[in-house]
């Protein structure tokens, strides 16, 4: 089946204008009842079914690795930093892949390379907000780091000054840390 751009300004029987017309060829998957073998191509075919939903939200997905019955996927763009990425991975992508390709035992999220969780790296992020806090007479420092390398690492920060009571400032700092480290389950607490 060929999909023609809705911006094609030709009518049936007319020759295309001088402007290029975008077309794409779509090959539908075998019927939903038909199960597929575990191959890179078949995993990509199933992902292609779900990709428009991810693209609509500013994200995408790519196969990082297939290791036996385990498929490792990398959520990209907005999907990689979205707080709902775990639900997208497990309830959406994994469920559909396992329905169509029963050989798959697990789908896991591949995390892009990110810096180690340590005080030096945290301060790199905090240095980007310190000038704004200083204008308001505030400061921010790392109080503790616990659970590095664990399931739910926690960074505890101590903020003083007038901005310390603003939840919007705390939320922005927490989001910057989560985007910087790309660690699923990273918690930011306040002393």
PDB file of C-alpha atoms in Angstrom:
ATOM      1  CA  UNK A   1       0.000   0.000   0.000  1.00  0.00           C
ATOM      2  CA  UNK A   2       1.323   3.462  -0.858  1.00  0.00           C
ATOM      3  CA  UNK A   3       0.459   6.425   1.310  1.00  0.00           C
ATOM      4  CA  UNK A   4       0.429   9.764  -0.499  1.00  0.00           C
ATOM      5  CA  UNK A   5       0.885  13.042   1.302  1.00  0.00           C
ATOM      6  CA  UNK A   6      -2.331  14.962   1.996  1.00  0.00           C
ATOM      7  CA  UNK A   7      -0.459  17.962   0.607  1.00  0.00           C
ATOM      8  CA  UNK A   8      -0.292  16.403  -2.857  1.00  0.00           C
ATOM      9  CA  UNK A   9      -2.032  19.005  -5.021  1.00  0.00           C
ATOM     10  CA  UNK A  10      -2.643  16.787  -8.037  1.00  0.00           C
ATOM     11  CA  UNK A  11      -5.977  15.314  -8.967  1.00  0.00           C
ATOM     12  CA  UNK A  12      -6.551  11.881 -10.445  1.00  0.00           C
ATOM     13  CA  UNK A  13      -5.035  11.750 -13.887  1.00  0.00           C
ATOM     14  CA  UNK A  14      -3.041  14.968 -13.474  1.00  0.00           C
ATOM     15  CA  UNK A  15       0.684  14.891 -13.514  1.00  0.00           C
ATOM     16  CA  UNK A  16       2.408  15.918 -10.307  1.00  0.00           C
ATOM     17  CA  UNK A  17       3.392  19.537  -9.983  1.00  0.00           C
ATOM     18  CA  UNK A  18       6.993  20.642  -9.958  1.00  0.00           C
ATOM     19  CA  UNK A  19       6.992  20.340  -6.173  1.00  0.00           C
ATOM     20  CA  UNK A  20       7.988  16.999  -4.673  1.00  0.00           C
ATOM     21  CA  UNK A  21       5.220  14.862  -3.220  1.00  0.00           C
ATOM     22  CA  UNK A  22       5.995  12.870  -0.091  1.00  0.00           C
ATOM     23  CA  UNK A  23       4.976   9.230  -0.216  1.00  0.00           C
ATOM     24  CA  UNK A  24       5.696   6.289   2.015  1.00  0.00           C
ATOM     25  CA  UNK A  25       5.197   2.588   1.578  1.00  0.00           C
ATOM     26  CA  UNK A  26       3.497   0.848   4.460  1.00  0.00           C
ATOM     27  CA  UNK A  27       3.739  -2.896   4.857  1.00  0.00           C
ATOM     28  CA  UNK A  28       1.173  -3.992   7.425  1.00  0.00           C
ATOM     29  CA  UNK A  29       2.220  -6.622   9.911  1.00  0.00           C
ATOM     30  CA  UNK A  30       0.896 -10.128   9.514  1.00  0.00           C
ATOM     31  CA  UNK A  31      -2.457 -10.535  11.239  1.00  0.00           C
ATOM     32  CA  UNK A  32      -2.563  -9.963  14.982  1.00  0.00           C
ATOM     33  CA  UNK A  33      -3.130 -13.677  15.501  1.00  0.00           C
ATOM     34  CA  UNK A  34       0.097 -14.641  13.749  1.00  0.00           C
ATOM     35  CA  UNK A  35       3.068 -14.933  16.083  1.00  0.00           C
ATOM     36  CA  UNK A  36       6.491 -13.887  14.899  1.00  0.00           C
ATOM     37  CA  UNK A  37       9.985 -15.305  15.447  1.00  0.00           C
ATOM     38  CA  UNK A  38      12.443 -13.419  17.628  1.00  0.00           C
ATOM     39  CA  UNK A  39      14.555 -11.530  15.111  1.00  0.00           C
ATOM     40  CA  UNK A  40      15.808  -7.944  14.991  1.00  0.00           C
ATOM     41  CA  UNK A  41      13.550  -7.277  11.982  1.00  0.00           C
ATOM     42  CA  UNK A  42      10.416  -8.656  13.662  1.00  0.00           C
ATOM     43  CA  UNK A  43      11.040  -6.696  16.874  1.00  0.00           C
ATOM     44  CA  UNK A  44      11.457  -3.561  14.761  1.00  0.00           C
ATOM     45  CA  UNK A  45       8.230  -4.357  12.852  1.00  0.00           C
ATOM     46  CA  UNK A  46       6.249  -4.591  16.095  1.00  0.00           C
ATOM     47  CA  UNK A  47       7.869  -1.397  17.402  1.00  0.00           C
ATOM     48  CA  UNK A  48       6.879   0.343  14.157  1.00  0.00           C
ATOM     49  CA  UNK A  49       3.238  -0.236  15.137  1.00  0.00           C
ATOM     50  CA  UNK A  50       3.743   1.724  18.365  1.00  0.00           C
ATOM     51  CA  UNK A  51       6.290   4.273  17.162  1.00  0.00           C
ATOM     52  CA  UNK A  52       3.689   6.866  15.976  1.00  0.00           C
ATOM     53  CA  UNK A  53       2.412   7.209  19.556  1.00  0.00           C
ATOM     54  CA  UNK A  54       5.936   7.828  20.860  1.00  0.00           C
ATOM     55  CA  UNK A  55       6.726  10.276  18.056  1.00  0.00           C
ATOM     56  CA  UNK A  56       3.543  12.175  18.847  1.00  0.00           C
ATOM     57  CA  UNK A  57       4.931  12.820  22.351  1.00  0.00           C
ATOM     58  CA  UNK A  58       8.368  13.848  21.055  1.00  0.00           C
ATOM     59  CA  UNK A  59      10.059  10.511  21.636  1.00  0.00           C
ATOM     60  CA  UNK A  60      11.066   7.336  19.890  1.00  0.00           C
ATOM     61  CA  UNK A  61      12.378   3.849  20.609  1.00  0.00           C
ATOM     62  CA  UNK A  62      15.364   1.924  19.252  1.00  0.00           C
ATOM     63  CA  UNK A  63      16.548  -1.637  19.724  1.00  0.00           C
ATOM     64  CA  UNK A  64      19.762  -1.556  21.702  1.00  0.00           C
ATOM     65  CA  UNK A  65      20.415  -5.289  21.937  1.00  0.00           C
ATOM     66  CA  UNK A  66      18.794  -8.706  21.718  1.00  0.00           C
ATOM     67  CA  UNK A  67      20.475 -11.125  24.107  1.00  0.00           C
ATOM     68  CA  UNK A  68      18.768 -14.511  23.927  1.00  0.00           C
ATOM     69  CA  UNK A  69      15.158 -13.990  25.053  1.00  0.00           C
ATOM     70  CA  UNK A  70      15.873 -10.508  26.475  1.00  0.00           C
ATOM     71  CA  UNK A  71      15.260  -7.434  24.325  1.00  0.00           C
ATOM     72  CA  UNK A  72      16.940  -4.200  25.417  1.00  0.00           C
ATOM     73  CA  UNK A  73      15.280  -1.027  24.131  1.00  0.00           C
ATOM     74  CA  UNK A  74      16.398   2.588  24.375  1.00  0.00           C
ATOM     75  CA  UNK A  75      13.675   5.175  24.801  1.00  0.00           C
ATOM     76  CA  UNK A  76      14.823   8.321  23.035  1.00  0.00           C
ATOM     77  CA  UNK A  77      13.941  12.008  23.066  1.00  0.00           C
ATOM     78  CA  UNK A  78      11.186  13.032  25.468  1.00  0.00           C
ATOM     79  CA  UNK A  79      10.418   9.374  26.214  1.00  0.00           C
ATOM     80  CA  UNK A  80      13.900   8.833  27.658  1.00  0.00           C
ATOM     81  CA  UNK A  81      13.429  11.465  30.360  1.00  0.00           C
ATOM     82  CA  UNK A  82       9.694  11.091  30.931  1.00  0.00           C
ATOM     83  CA  UNK A  83       8.615  10.091  34.447  1.00  0.00           C
ATOM     84  CA  UNK A  84       6.260   7.559  32.823  1.00  0.00           C
ATOM     85  CA  UNK A  85       9.013   5.813  30.849  1.00  0.00           C
ATOM     86  CA  UNK A  86       8.794   2.676  33.004  1.00  0.00           C
ATOM     87  CA  UNK A  87       5.062   2.351  32.322  1.00  0.00           C
ATOM     88  CA  UNK A  88       5.638   2.988  28.614  1.00  0.00           C
ATOM     89  CA  UNK A  89       8.289   0.270  28.576  1.00  0.00           C
ATOM     90  CA  UNK A  90       6.440  -2.381  30.594  1.00  0.00           C
ATOM     91  CA  UNK A  91       2.750  -1.777  29.910  1.00  0.00           C
ATOM     92  CA  UNK A  92       3.096  -0.718  26.296  1.00  0.00           C
ATOM     93  CA  UNK A  93       6.189  -1.905  24.495  1.00  0.00           C
ATOM     94  CA  UNK A  94       6.914  -5.089  26.480  1.00  0.00           C
ATOM     95  CA  UNK A  95       3.289  -6.224  26.482  1.00  0.00           C
ATOM     96  CA  UNK A  96       2.880  -5.814  22.717  1.00  0.00           C
ATOM     97  CA  UNK A  97       6.264  -7.383  21.906  1.00  0.00           C
ATOM     98  CA  UNK A  98       5.580 -10.420  24.114  1.00  0.00           C
ATOM     99  CA  UNK A  99       2.108 -10.866  22.576  1.00  0.00           C
ATOM    100  CA  UNK A 100       3.499 -10.954  19.046  1.00  0.00           C
ATOM    101  CA  UNK A 101       6.857 -12.641  19.771  1.00  0.00           C
ATOM    102  CA  UNK A 102       6.343 -15.257  22.520  1.00  0.00           C
ATOM    103  CA  UNK A 103      10.063 -16.162  22.602  1.00  0.00           C
ATOM    104  CA  UNK A 104      10.704 -12.858  24.389  1.00  0.00           C
ATOM    105  CA  UNK A 105      10.947 -13.372  28.138  1.00  0.00           C
ATOM    106  CA  UNK A 106      11.723  -9.802  29.142  1.00  0.00           C
ATOM    107  CA  UNK A 107      12.025  -6.306  27.704  1.00  0.00           C
ATOM    108  CA  UNK A 108      14.364  -3.995  29.588  1.00  0.00           C
ATOM    109  CA  UNK A 109      15.232  -0.359  29.212  1.00  0.00           C
ATOM    110  CA  UNK A 110      18.740   0.452  28.028  1.00  0.00           C
ATOM    111  CA  UNK A 111      19.923   3.624  29.655  1.00  0.00           C
ATOM    112  CA  UNK A 112      22.090   5.965  27.635  1.00  0.00           C
ATOM    113  CA  UNK A 113      25.534   6.691  29.001  1.00  0.00           C
ATOM    114  CA  UNK A 114      25.186   9.073  31.908  1.00  0.00           C
ATOM    115  CA  UNK A 115      27.572  10.401  34.525  1.00  0.00           C
ATOM    116  CA  UNK A 116      28.162   8.615  37.814  1.00  0.00           C
ATOM    117  CA  UNK A 117      26.046   9.765  40.736  1.00  0.00           C
ATOM    118  CA  UNK A 118      28.526  11.615  42.930  1.00  0.00           C
ATOM    119  CA  UNK A 119      28.863  14.988  44.642  1.00  0.00           C
ATOM    120  CA  UNK A 120      30.996  16.479  41.868  1.00  0.00           C
ATOM    121  CA  UNK A 121      28.379  15.688  39.199  1.00  0.00           C
ATOM    122  CA  UNK A 122      25.518  16.893  41.403  1.00  0.00           C
ATOM    123  CA  UNK A 123      27.346  20.186  41.907  1.00  0.00           C
ATOM    124  CA  UNK A 124      27.621  20.611  38.131  1.00  0.00           C
ATOM    125  CA  UNK A 125      23.816  20.651  38.015  1.00  0.00           C
ATOM    126  CA  UNK A 126      23.486  22.811  41.122  1.00  0.00           C
ATOM    127  CA  UNK A 127      25.980  25.334  39.722  1.00  0.00           C
ATOM    128  CA  UNK A 128      23.425  26.084  36.996  1.00  0.00           C
ATOM    129  CA  UNK A 129      20.850  27.230  39.580  1.00  0.00           C
ATOM    130  CA  UNK A 130      23.088  28.754  42.248  1.00  0.00           C
ATOM    131  CA  UNK A 131      23.288  32.208  40.583  1.00  0.00           C
ATOM    132  CA  UNK A 132      19.479  32.492  40.649  1.00  0.00           C
ATOM    133  CA  UNK A 133      19.307  31.403  44.280  1.00  0.00           C
ATOM    134  CA  UNK A 134      22.073  33.848  45.257  1.00  0.00           C
ATOM    135  CA  UNK A 135      20.094  36.761  43.795  1.00  0.00           C
ATOM    136  CA  UNK A 136      17.324  35.853  46.249  1.00  0.00           C
ATOM    137  CA  UNK A 137      19.836  35.425  49.082  1.00  0.00           C
ATOM    138  CA  UNK A 138      19.727  31.625  48.970  1.00  0.00           C
ATOM    139  CA  UNK A 139      22.159  28.730  48.836  1.00  0.00           C
ATOM    140  CA  UNK A 140      21.981  25.052  47.980  1.00  0.00           C
ATOM    141  CA  UNK A 141      24.341  22.230  48.920  1.00  0.00           C
ATOM    142  CA  UNK A 142      24.492  18.432  48.817  1.00  0.00           C
ATOM    143  CA  UNK A 143      23.620  16.995  52.229  1.00  0.00           C
ATOM    144  CA  UNK A 144      23.845  13.242  51.486  1.00  0.00           C
ATOM    145  CA  UNK A 145      23.909  10.707  48.671  1.00  0.00           C
ATOM    146  CA  UNK A 146      22.641   7.203  49.456  1.00  0.00           C
ATOM    147  CA  UNK A 147      21.959   4.062  47.469  1.00  0.00           C
ATOM    148  CA  UNK A 148      24.389   4.741  44.616  1.00  0.00           C
ATOM    149  CA  UNK A 149      24.183   1.839  42.186  1.00  0.00           C
ATOM    150  CA  UNK A 150      21.013   0.602  43.881  1.00  0.00           C
ATOM    151  CA  UNK A 151      17.416   0.458  42.761  1.00  0.00           C
ATOM    152  CA  UNK A 152      16.430   3.805  44.266  1.00  0.00           C
ATOM    153  CA  UNK A 153      19.350   6.163  44.884  1.00  0.00           C
ATOM    154  CA  UNK A 154      18.540   9.243  46.933  1.00  0.00           C
ATOM    155  CA  UNK A 155      20.108  12.691  46.868  1.00  0.00           C
ATOM    156  CA  UNK A 156      19.332  14.902  49.836  1.00  0.00           C
ATOM    157  CA  UNK A 157      19.840  18.616  49.297  1.00  0.00           C
ATOM    158  CA  UNK A 158      19.901  21.485  51.781  1.00  0.00           C
ATOM    159  CA  UNK A 159      18.519  24.767  50.480  1.00  0.00           C
ATOM    160  CA  UNK A 160      18.410  27.958  52.520  1.00  0.00           C
ATOM    161  CA  UNK A 161      16.980  31.394  51.853  1.00  0.00           C
ATOM    162  CA  UNK A 162      13.652  32.607  50.549  1.00  0.00           C
ATOM    163  CA  UNK A 163      13.581  30.103  47.652  1.00  0.00           C
ATOM    164  CA  UNK A 164      13.780  27.163  50.083  1.00  0.00           C
ATOM    165  CA  UNK A 165      10.025  27.303  50.637  1.00  0.00           C
ATOM    166  CA  UNK A 166       9.107  27.364  46.934  1.00  0.00           C
ATOM    167  CA  UNK A 167       8.016  23.966  45.629  1.00  0.00           C
ATOM    168  CA  UNK A 168       8.415  25.127  42.021  1.00  0.00           C
ATOM    169  CA  UNK A 169      12.139  25.774  42.603  1.00  0.00           C
ATOM    170  CA  UNK A 170      12.563  22.372  44.263  1.00  0.00           C
ATOM    171  CA  UNK A 171      10.730  20.652  41.416  1.00  0.00           C
ATOM    172  CA  UNK A 172      12.916  22.355  38.779  1.00  0.00           C
ATOM    173  CA  UNK A 173      16.112  21.311  40.590  1.00  0.00           C
ATOM    174  CA  UNK A 174      14.877  17.713  40.954  1.00  0.00           C
ATOM    175  CA  UNK A 175      14.004  17.558  37.241  1.00  0.00           C
ATOM    176  CA  UNK A 176      17.413  18.909  36.245  1.00  0.00           C
ATOM    177  CA  UNK A 177      19.107  16.217  38.354  1.00  0.00           C
ATOM    178  CA  UNK A 178      16.928  13.479  36.859  1.00  0.00           C
ATOM    179  CA  UNK A 179      17.662  14.648  33.298  1.00  0.00           C
ATOM    180  CA  UNK A 180      21.395  14.857  34.034  1.00  0.00           C
ATOM    181  CA  UNK A 181      21.766  11.398  35.560  1.00  0.00           C
ATOM    182  CA  UNK A 182      19.086   9.469  33.636  1.00  0.00           C
ATOM    183  CA  UNK A 183      18.742   7.069  36.578  1.00  0.00           C
ATOM    184  CA  UNK A 184      15.363   5.406  36.869  1.00  0.00           C
ATOM    185  CA  UNK A 185      14.057   5.792  40.420  1.00  0.00           C
ATOM    186  CA  UNK A 186      16.372   8.676  41.423  1.00  0.00           C
ATOM    187  CA  UNK A 187      14.816  10.433  44.422  1.00  0.00           C
ATOM    188  CA  UNK A 188      15.590  13.988  45.444  1.00  0.00           C
ATOM    189  CA  UNK A 189      14.781  14.897  49.047  1.00  0.00           C
ATOM    190  CA  UNK A 190      15.220  18.078  51.035  1.00  0.00           C
ATOM    191  CA  UNK A 191      16.920  18.458  54.430  1.00  0.00           C
TER     192      UNK A 191
END
